[in-house]
Short mmCIF file of C-alpha atoms and ligand atoms in Angstrom, two decimals:
data_model
loop_
_atom_site.label_atom_id
_atom_site.label_comp_id
_atom_site.label_asym_id
_atom_site.label_seq_id
_atom_site.Cartn_x
_atom_site.Cartn_y
_atom_site.Cartn_z
CA MET N 1 19.77 -39.10 -40.43
CA THR N 2 17.73 -36.83 -38.15
CA ALA N 3 19.04 -35.95 -34.71
CA THR N 4 16.88 -37.06 -31.86
CA VAL N 5 16.49 -35.28 -28.54
CA ALA N 6 15.85 -37.37 -25.49
CA PRO N 7 12.50 -36.35 -24.00
CA HIS N 8 14.07 -35.65 -20.63
CA GLU N 9 16.90 -33.53 -21.99
CA PRO N 10 16.71 -29.93 -20.69
CA LEU N 11 16.10 -27.33 -23.39
CA THR N 12 18.28 -24.72 -21.68
CA THR N 13 21.22 -24.87 -19.34
CA ALA N 14 19.59 -22.49 -16.83
CA PRO N 15 19.09 -24.10 -13.41
CA PRO N 16 15.48 -24.93 -12.64
CA SER N 17 13.97 -22.06 -10.67
CA THR N 18 12.78 -22.91 -7.18
CA PRO N 19 9.05 -22.36 -6.88
CA ARG N 20 8.09 -19.59 -4.49
CA LYS N 21 6.71 -20.63 -1.13
CA ARG N 22 2.94 -20.43 -0.87
CA TRP N 23 1.69 -19.33 2.52
CA SER N 24 -1.36 -21.02 3.98
CA VAL N 25 -3.66 -19.01 6.22
CA ALA N 26 -2.77 -21.41 9.06
CA GLU N 27 0.95 -20.71 8.61
CA VAL N 28 0.43 -16.96 8.82
CA ASP N 29 -1.86 -17.43 11.81
CA ALA N 30 0.89 -19.49 13.46
CA LEU N 31 3.17 -16.45 13.13
CA PHE N 32 0.58 -14.41 15.02
CA ALA N 33 0.53 -17.07 17.74
CA LEU N 34 4.28 -16.77 18.38
CA PRO N 35 5.45 -14.94 21.49
CA PHE N 36 5.86 -11.29 20.46
CA ASN N 37 9.64 -11.24 20.94
CA ASP N 38 10.12 -14.39 18.85
CA LEU N 39 8.03 -12.97 16.04
CA ILE N 40 9.95 -9.67 16.02
CA PHE N 41 13.26 -11.55 16.08
CA ARG N 42 12.25 -13.58 13.01
CA ALA N 43 11.06 -10.47 11.22
CA GLN N 44 14.37 -8.70 11.97
CA GLN N 45 16.34 -11.64 10.62
CA VAL N 46 14.39 -11.62 7.36
CA HIS N 47 14.56 -7.84 7.16
CA ARG N 48 18.35 -7.74 7.59
CA ALA N 49 18.85 -10.46 4.98
CA HIS N 50 17.10 -8.33 2.35
CA PHE N 51 17.34 -4.65 3.31
CA ASP N 52 19.42 -2.08 5.11
CA ALA N 53 17.64 -2.28 8.47
CA ASN N 54 18.11 1.45 9.14
CA ALA N 55 16.81 2.84 5.86
CA VAL N 56 13.20 3.94 5.42
CA GLN N 57 11.69 5.06 2.11
CA ARG N 58 9.48 8.18 2.20
CA SER N 59 6.51 8.90 -0.08
CA THR N 60 4.38 12.04 0.06
CA LEU N 61 0.66 11.79 -0.68
CA LEU N 62 -1.60 14.34 -2.31
CA SER N 63 -5.33 14.07 -2.89
CA ILE N 64 -5.68 15.37 -6.45
CA LYS N 65 -9.45 14.81 -6.51
CA THR N 66 -11.27 14.69 -3.21
CA GLY N 67 -14.69 13.30 -2.22
CA GLY N 68 -17.87 12.37 -4.04
CA CYS N 69 -16.81 8.80 -4.77
CA SER N 70 -19.52 6.40 -6.00
CA GLU N 71 -18.13 3.46 -3.98
CA ASP N 72 -19.32 2.38 -0.54
CA CYS N 73 -16.05 1.39 1.20
CA GLY N 74 -17.17 1.37 4.84
CA TYR N 75 -14.07 3.15 6.17
CA CYS N 76 -13.78 5.98 3.68
CA SER N 77 -14.35 9.70 4.25
CA GLN N 78 -14.65 10.19 0.48
CA SER N 79 -17.63 7.97 -0.31
CA ALA N 80 -20.62 9.99 -1.51
CA ARG N 81 -22.84 7.56 0.39
CA TYR N 82 -21.87 8.80 3.86
CA ASP N 83 -22.20 12.21 5.42
CA THR N 84 -18.67 12.84 6.63
CA GLY N 85 -18.74 16.61 6.20
CA LEU N 86 -16.22 16.44 3.36
CA GLU N 87 -16.71 18.85 0.44
CA LYS N 88 -16.55 17.25 -3.01
CA GLU N 89 -13.82 18.88 -5.10
CA THR N 90 -12.79 18.84 -8.75
CA LEU N 91 -9.42 17.70 -10.05
CA LEU N 92 -6.59 19.95 -8.83
CA PRO N 93 -4.89 22.06 -11.48
CA LEU N 94 -1.50 20.84 -12.71
CA GLY N 95 0.37 23.83 -11.24
CA GLU N 96 -0.92 23.14 -7.72
CA VAL N 97 0.07 19.48 -7.96
CA LEU N 98 3.56 20.41 -9.13
CA ASP N 99 3.98 22.95 -6.30
CA ASN N 100 3.16 20.17 -3.82
CA ALA N 101 5.53 17.73 -5.53
CA ARG N 102 8.35 20.27 -5.50
CA ALA N 103 7.84 20.91 -1.79
CA ALA N 104 7.75 17.17 -1.07
CA LYS N 105 11.03 16.68 -2.91
CA ALA N 106 12.64 19.59 -1.07
CA LYS N 107 11.60 17.98 2.23
CA GLY N 108 13.25 14.67 1.29
CA ALA N 109 10.46 12.50 -0.16
CA THR N 110 11.61 10.26 -2.99
CA ARG N 111 8.15 9.31 -4.30
CA PHE N 112 5.04 11.40 -4.89
CA CYS N 113 1.67 9.60 -4.71
CA MET N 114 -1.42 11.18 -6.21
CA GLY N 115 -4.81 9.86 -5.13
CA ALA N 116 -8.24 10.40 -6.68
CA ALA N 117 -11.61 9.46 -5.19
CA TRP N 118 -12.88 7.64 -8.25
CA ARG N 119 -14.35 4.20 -8.85
CA GLY N 120 -11.97 4.44 -11.78
CA PRO N 121 -10.83 7.15 -14.20
CA LYS N 122 -12.90 8.03 -17.28
CA GLU N 123 -10.87 8.73 -20.45
CA LYS N 124 -11.35 12.49 -19.95
CA ASP N 125 -10.08 12.16 -16.36
CA LEU N 126 -6.97 10.29 -17.34
CA ALA N 127 -5.43 12.84 -19.75
CA PRO N 128 -4.72 15.50 -17.07
CA VAL N 129 -3.39 12.84 -14.68
CA LEU N 130 -0.96 11.68 -17.39
CA ASP N 131 0.38 15.26 -17.54
CA MET N 132 0.83 15.24 -13.75
CA VAL N 133 2.74 11.95 -13.89
CA ARG N 134 4.97 13.22 -16.72
CA GLU N 135 5.82 16.47 -14.95
CA VAL N 136 6.36 14.96 -11.49
CA LYS N 137 8.62 12.32 -13.01
CA ALA N 138 10.57 15.06 -14.80
CA MET N 139 11.30 16.62 -11.37
CA GLY N 140 13.29 13.52 -10.48
CA LEU N 141 10.68 11.99 -8.16
CA GLU N 142 9.29 8.48 -8.41
CA THR N 143 5.63 8.61 -9.34
CA CYS N 144 2.65 6.77 -7.90
CA VAL N 145 -1.08 7.16 -8.49
CA THR N 146 -4.16 5.56 -6.97
CA LEU N 147 -7.18 6.16 -9.18
CA GLY N 148 -9.41 3.12 -8.61
CA MET N 149 -10.18 0.43 -11.18
CA LEU N 150 -8.55 0.68 -14.60
CA LYS N 151 -10.03 -0.15 -17.99
CA ASP N 152 -8.05 -1.91 -20.72
CA GLY N 153 -5.31 0.31 -22.12
CA GLN N 154 -5.24 2.81 -19.23
CA ALA N 155 -2.34 1.13 -17.42
CA GLU N 156 -0.27 1.27 -20.63
CA GLN N 157 -1.01 4.99 -20.98
CA LEU N 158 0.13 5.56 -17.39
CA LYS N 159 3.28 3.53 -17.98
CA ASP N 160 4.07 5.57 -21.11
CA ALA N 161 3.69 8.79 -19.10
CA GLY N 162 6.37 7.54 -16.68
CA LEU N 163 4.37 5.99 -13.85
CA ASP N 164 6.50 3.93 -11.46
CA TYR N 165 3.87 2.59 -8.99
CA TYR N 166 0.10 2.05 -8.96
CA ASN N 167 -1.56 1.75 -5.55
CA HIS N 168 -4.63 -0.46 -5.42
CA ASN N 169 -5.35 -2.26 -2.15
CA ILE N 170 -7.12 -5.55 -1.53
CA ASP N 171 -7.83 -3.96 1.86
CA THR N 172 -8.87 -7.06 3.82
CA ALA N 173 -9.37 -10.83 3.77
CA PRO N 174 -11.27 -12.30 0.81
CA GLU N 175 -14.02 -13.69 3.08
CA PHE N 176 -14.47 -10.33 4.85
CA TYR N 177 -14.35 -8.07 1.79
CA GLY N 178 -18.12 -8.11 1.15
CA GLN N 179 -18.83 -6.92 4.67
CA ILE N 180 -16.80 -3.75 4.11
CA ILE N 181 -17.41 -2.98 0.42
CA THR N 182 -20.35 -4.03 -1.78
CA SER N 183 -20.04 -1.68 -4.79
CA HIS N 184 -17.19 -3.65 -6.30
CA THR N 185 -15.62 -7.04 -5.65
CA LEU N 186 -12.20 -8.23 -4.65
CA GLN N 187 -11.99 -9.84 -8.11
CA ASP N 188 -12.46 -6.38 -9.68
CA ARG N 189 -9.45 -5.19 -7.67
CA LEU N 190 -7.37 -8.23 -8.65
CA ASP N 191 -8.22 -7.61 -12.33
CA THR N 192 -6.86 -4.06 -12.09
CA LEU N 193 -3.72 -5.29 -10.32
CA ASP N 194 -3.22 -7.72 -13.19
CA LYS N 195 -3.46 -4.91 -15.76
CA VAL N 196 -0.96 -2.82 -13.77
CA ARG N 197 1.53 -5.68 -13.52
CA LYS N 198 1.19 -6.57 -17.22
CA ALA N 199 1.85 -2.94 -18.20
CA GLY N 200 5.18 -3.13 -16.37
CA ILE N 201 4.20 -0.80 -13.50
CA ASN N 202 5.28 -1.66 -9.94
CA VAL N 203 2.39 -2.81 -7.76
CA CYS N 204 1.61 -1.15 -4.44
CA CYS N 205 -1.03 -3.21 -2.68
CA GLY N 206 -1.99 -3.66 0.95
CA GLY N 207 -4.93 -2.91 3.18
CA ILE N 208 -6.42 -1.72 6.46
CA LEU N 209 -6.47 -3.20 9.93
CA GLY N 210 -9.04 -2.37 12.58
CA LEU N 211 -12.13 -2.99 10.46
CA GLY N 212 -13.45 -5.51 12.99
CA GLU N 213 -11.68 -8.41 11.28
CA THR N 214 -10.70 -11.53 13.21
CA ARG N 215 -7.11 -12.71 13.67
CA LYS N 216 -7.83 -15.42 11.09
CA SER N 217 -8.96 -12.76 8.60
CA ARG N 218 -5.74 -10.85 9.19
CA ALA N 219 -3.86 -14.04 8.38
CA ALA N 220 -5.95 -14.57 5.23
CA PHE N 221 -5.28 -10.96 4.16
CA ILE N 222 -1.51 -11.41 4.51
CA ALA N 223 -1.57 -14.81 2.78
CA GLU N 224 -3.54 -13.32 -0.14
CA LEU N 225 -0.84 -10.66 -0.63
CA ALA N 226 2.12 -12.99 -0.08
CA ASN N 227 0.77 -15.55 -2.58
CA MET N 228 0.50 -13.02 -5.39
CA ASP N 229 2.97 -13.97 -8.10
CA PRO N 230 5.06 -11.92 -7.65
CA PRO N 231 4.04 -10.32 -4.34
CA PRO N 232 3.43 -6.55 -4.44
CA ASP N 233 6.58 -4.41 -4.61
CA SER N 234 5.16 -2.17 -1.91
CA VAL N 235 2.70 -3.21 0.82
CA PRO N 236 0.92 -0.39 2.66
CA ILE N 237 -0.46 -1.46 6.04
CA ASN N 238 -3.01 1.12 7.18
CA ASN N 239 -4.40 1.40 10.69
CA LEU N 240 -8.03 2.50 10.34
CA VAL N 241 -8.53 6.22 10.86
CA GLN N 242 -12.06 6.26 12.23
CA ILE N 243 -14.18 8.69 10.24
CA GLU N 244 -17.38 9.95 11.79
CA GLY N 245 -20.36 9.31 9.53
CA THR N 246 -18.95 6.12 7.98
CA PRO N 247 -20.18 2.66 9.01
CA LEU N 248 -16.78 2.11 10.67
CA GLY N 249 -16.70 5.44 12.48
CA ASN N 250 -17.02 3.67 15.83
CA ALA N 251 -15.05 0.51 15.08
CA GLU N 252 -13.03 -0.82 17.99
CA ALA N 253 -9.37 0.10 17.57
CA ILE N 254 -6.91 -2.75 17.03
CA ASP N 255 -4.50 -3.57 19.87
CA PRO N 256 -1.31 -1.84 18.64
CA PHE N 257 0.73 -4.99 19.45
CA ASP N 258 -1.51 -6.91 17.04
CA PHE N 259 -0.92 -4.20 14.44
CA ILE N 260 2.84 -4.73 14.85
CA ARG N 261 2.33 -8.49 14.55
CA VAL N 262 0.76 -7.96 11.12
CA VAL N 263 3.68 -5.76 10.04
CA ALA N 264 6.07 -8.53 11.14
CA ALA N 265 4.07 -11.18 9.28
CA ALA N 266 4.11 -9.02 6.13
CA ARG N 267 7.90 -8.74 6.42
CA ILE N 268 8.42 -12.49 6.95
CA THR N 269 6.07 -13.57 4.16
CA MET N 270 7.14 -10.88 1.64
CA PRO N 271 10.90 -10.58 2.27
CA GLU N 272 11.66 -8.47 -0.78
CA SER N 273 8.74 -6.05 -0.59
CA TYR N 274 8.77 -2.62 0.95
CA VAL N 275 6.32 -2.72 3.86
CA ARG N 276 4.79 0.72 4.42
CA LEU N 277 3.62 1.90 7.81
CA SER N 278 0.72 3.90 6.37
CA ALA N 279 -2.41 5.63 7.70
CA GLY N 280 -2.89 5.76 11.46
CA ARG N 281 0.77 6.45 12.27
CA GLN N 282 -0.17 9.53 14.27
CA GLU N 283 -2.28 7.41 16.60
CA LEU N 284 0.48 4.80 17.07
CA GLY N 285 2.89 7.21 18.76
CA ASP N 286 6.70 7.10 18.62
CA GLY N 287 7.15 3.87 20.60
CA PHE N 288 4.91 1.72 18.45
CA GLN N 289 6.30 3.28 15.27
CA ALA N 290 9.79 2.29 16.44
CA LEU N 291 8.47 -1.24 17.02
CA ALA N 292 6.99 -1.27 13.50
CA PHE N 293 10.42 -0.38 12.04
CA LEU N 294 11.94 -3.14 14.16
CA ALA N 295 9.29 -5.53 12.79
CA GLY N 296 10.39 -4.72 9.25
CA ALA N 297 8.41 -1.68 8.10
CA ASN N 298 10.71 0.29 5.80
CA SER N 299 8.53 2.89 4.18
CA ILE N 300 6.19 5.67 5.37
CA PHE N 301 3.92 8.41 4.11
CA TYR N 302 5.77 11.62 4.86
CA GLY N 303 4.13 15.03 5.16
CA GLU N 304 1.40 16.48 7.32
CA ARG N 305 -1.56 15.24 5.28
CA LEU N 306 -2.61 11.80 4.02
CA LEU N 307 -5.58 12.19 1.65
CA THR N 308 -8.22 13.75 3.89
CA THR N 309 -6.78 13.11 7.37
CA ASP N 310 -3.69 14.21 9.29
CA ASN N 311 -0.31 12.52 9.30
CA PRO N 312 2.60 13.40 11.63
CA ASP N 313 4.40 16.63 10.64
CA ALA N 314 7.50 16.06 8.53
CA ASP N 315 9.58 17.80 11.22
CA ALA N 316 8.28 15.39 13.86
CA ASP N 317 9.24 12.49 11.58
CA ASP N 318 12.69 14.00 11.06
CA ARG N 319 13.13 14.12 14.84
CA LEU N 320 11.95 10.52 15.22
CA PHE N 321 14.33 9.38 12.45
CA ALA N 322 17.21 11.21 14.20
CA ARG N 323 16.35 9.61 17.57
CA LEU N 324 16.27 6.15 15.97
CA GLY N 325 19.27 6.67 13.68
CA LEU N 326 17.13 6.02 10.62
CA LYS N 327 18.07 7.31 7.20
CA SER N 328 16.30 7.78 3.90
CA ALA N 329 16.17 4.75 1.59
N1 SAM V 1 -10.25 5.34 -4.83
C1 SAM V 1 -9.01 4.71 -4.88
C2 SAM V 1 -9.04 3.33 -4.29
O1 SAM V 1 -9.95 3.02 -3.55
O2 SAM V 1 -8.13 2.58 -4.60
C3 SAM V 1 -7.88 5.50 -4.26
C4 SAM V 1 -8.00 6.15 -2.91
S1 SAM V 1 -8.38 5.13 -1.50
C5 SAM V 1 -8.65 6.37 -0.30
C6 SAM V 1 -6.84 4.31 -1.11
C7 SAM V 1 -6.76 3.46 0.13
O3 SAM V 1 -6.74 4.28 1.28
C8 SAM V 1 -7.87 2.48 0.41
O4 SAM V 1 -7.76 1.31 -0.33
C9 SAM V 1 -7.67 2.21 1.89
O5 SAM V 1 -6.79 1.13 2.09
C10 SAM V 1 -7.02 3.48 2.41
N2 SAM V 1 -7.95 4.20 3.29
C11 SAM V 1 -9.04 4.90 2.93
N3 SAM V 1 -9.67 5.42 4.00
C12 SAM V 1 -8.97 5.04 5.08
C13 SAM V 1 -9.12 5.23 6.49
N4 SAM V 1 -10.14 5.91 6.98
N5 SAM V 1 -8.20 4.71 7.32
C14 SAM V 1 -7.16 4.01 6.82
N6 SAM V 1 -6.97 3.77 5.51
C15 SAM V 1 -7.85 4.27 4.65
C1 DTB V 2 -2.81 3.58 1.17
O1 DTB V 2 -2.76 2.35 1.35
N1 DTB V 2 -3.00 4.48 2.13
C2 DTB V 2 -3.07 5.82 1.58
C3 DTB V 2 -2.73 5.57 0.10
N2 DTB V 2 -2.69 4.16 -0.01
C4 DTB V 2 -3.51 6.21 -0.96
C5 DTB V 2 -4.34 6.51 1.87
C6 DTB V 2 -4.65 6.59 3.34
C7 DTB V 2 -5.91 7.35 3.51
C8 DTB V 2 -6.22 7.60 4.95
C9 DTB V 2 -7.48 8.33 5.14
C10 DTB V 2 -7.53 9.67 4.53
O2 DTB V 2 -6.62 10.50 4.71
O3 DTB V 2 -8.55 9.96 3.86
FE1 SF4 V 3 -13.84 5.59 -3.28
FE2 SF4 V 3 -11.37 4.64 -2.87
FE3 SF4 V 3 -12.79 5.74 -0.83
FE4 SF4 V 3 -13.51 3.37 -1.81
S1 SF4 V 3 -11.57 3.84 -0.78
S2 SF4 V 3 -14.90 5.11 -1.36
S3 SF4 V 3 -13.04 3.60 -3.98
S4 SF4 V 3 -12.05 6.78 -2.65
#
């Protein structure tokens, strides 16, 4: 006699997993409509349920290949299409990268992020970057690179070299993307993110505010990130650094309270992700940075330079951390 299994009988004893909440654009927009204090309170509650509220992770950035990029991202100093006065450089030698990584570690950074102004790496470009990843990892730092779009197999090579994070931003709302960038599509970016995730590398993905986007577009941008399955491990929120010579060189700056609202919405919708207060921190000043930490930001770029623009000095950040009682994550 053959045993029969009832069709409804569960195949395993594991409890059914609860599906993750999907965020509609309207729901994120409703967060933006809350009174500021109510929104910050909600963000703090979520933050404290998932993280040490006084710990902030620090990553140091280095531009390993500056300028001359083929892409037309309307905010970027490194696009070859705009005259921003930036000199195109070749890939930095390994020794110089390692000197920078060593200094970043000595200063207290726990992750070292290497950025290249490429549409994506060619095979010959990737080999020296793999050496950088291997050697930086061997120093006891977490590794991150941002190299543009990846071809099949490249993410696996990076993973094998010891890469912990790949940064690749969706930058803005799906419906607004084509007004900022035309040389590649949002789908191209999503395809690379998929390759990164499948290779077992942590995803760092966020975007920029202050591009002239509407409040609704900000909501759509956050919903797009939050509905990724899983959401990015790290979510950089950049405040546009206006670069003379780019199409967005004269863009109207975002109201800093609205910037903080987006940080809070990122925290509420992506409770387990690190939310990074990224470019434009200098311009925010100490008070708004403190508000961003209160709203759930728990990561920063640390060190006097971003890629091509200035960031607060590490010593100034140390003083701010001391004044706020913040510690390293
Ligand atoms: N080429 C690679 C790419 O596009 O992914 C890596 C470098 S690119 C400069 C990384 C990110 O920096 C962009 O996606 C954007 O979010 C941010 N970024 C670039 N220029 C910026 C600016 N002027 N202000 C704020 N963020 C900026
Ligand atoms: C991210 O989201 N912000 C960083 C990092 N990822 C690579 C870059 C910010 C660049 C700011 C403008 C500049 O310095 O060129
Ligand atoms: Fe190139 Fe990246 Fe700048 Fe776009 S954001 S122009 S892809 S370096």
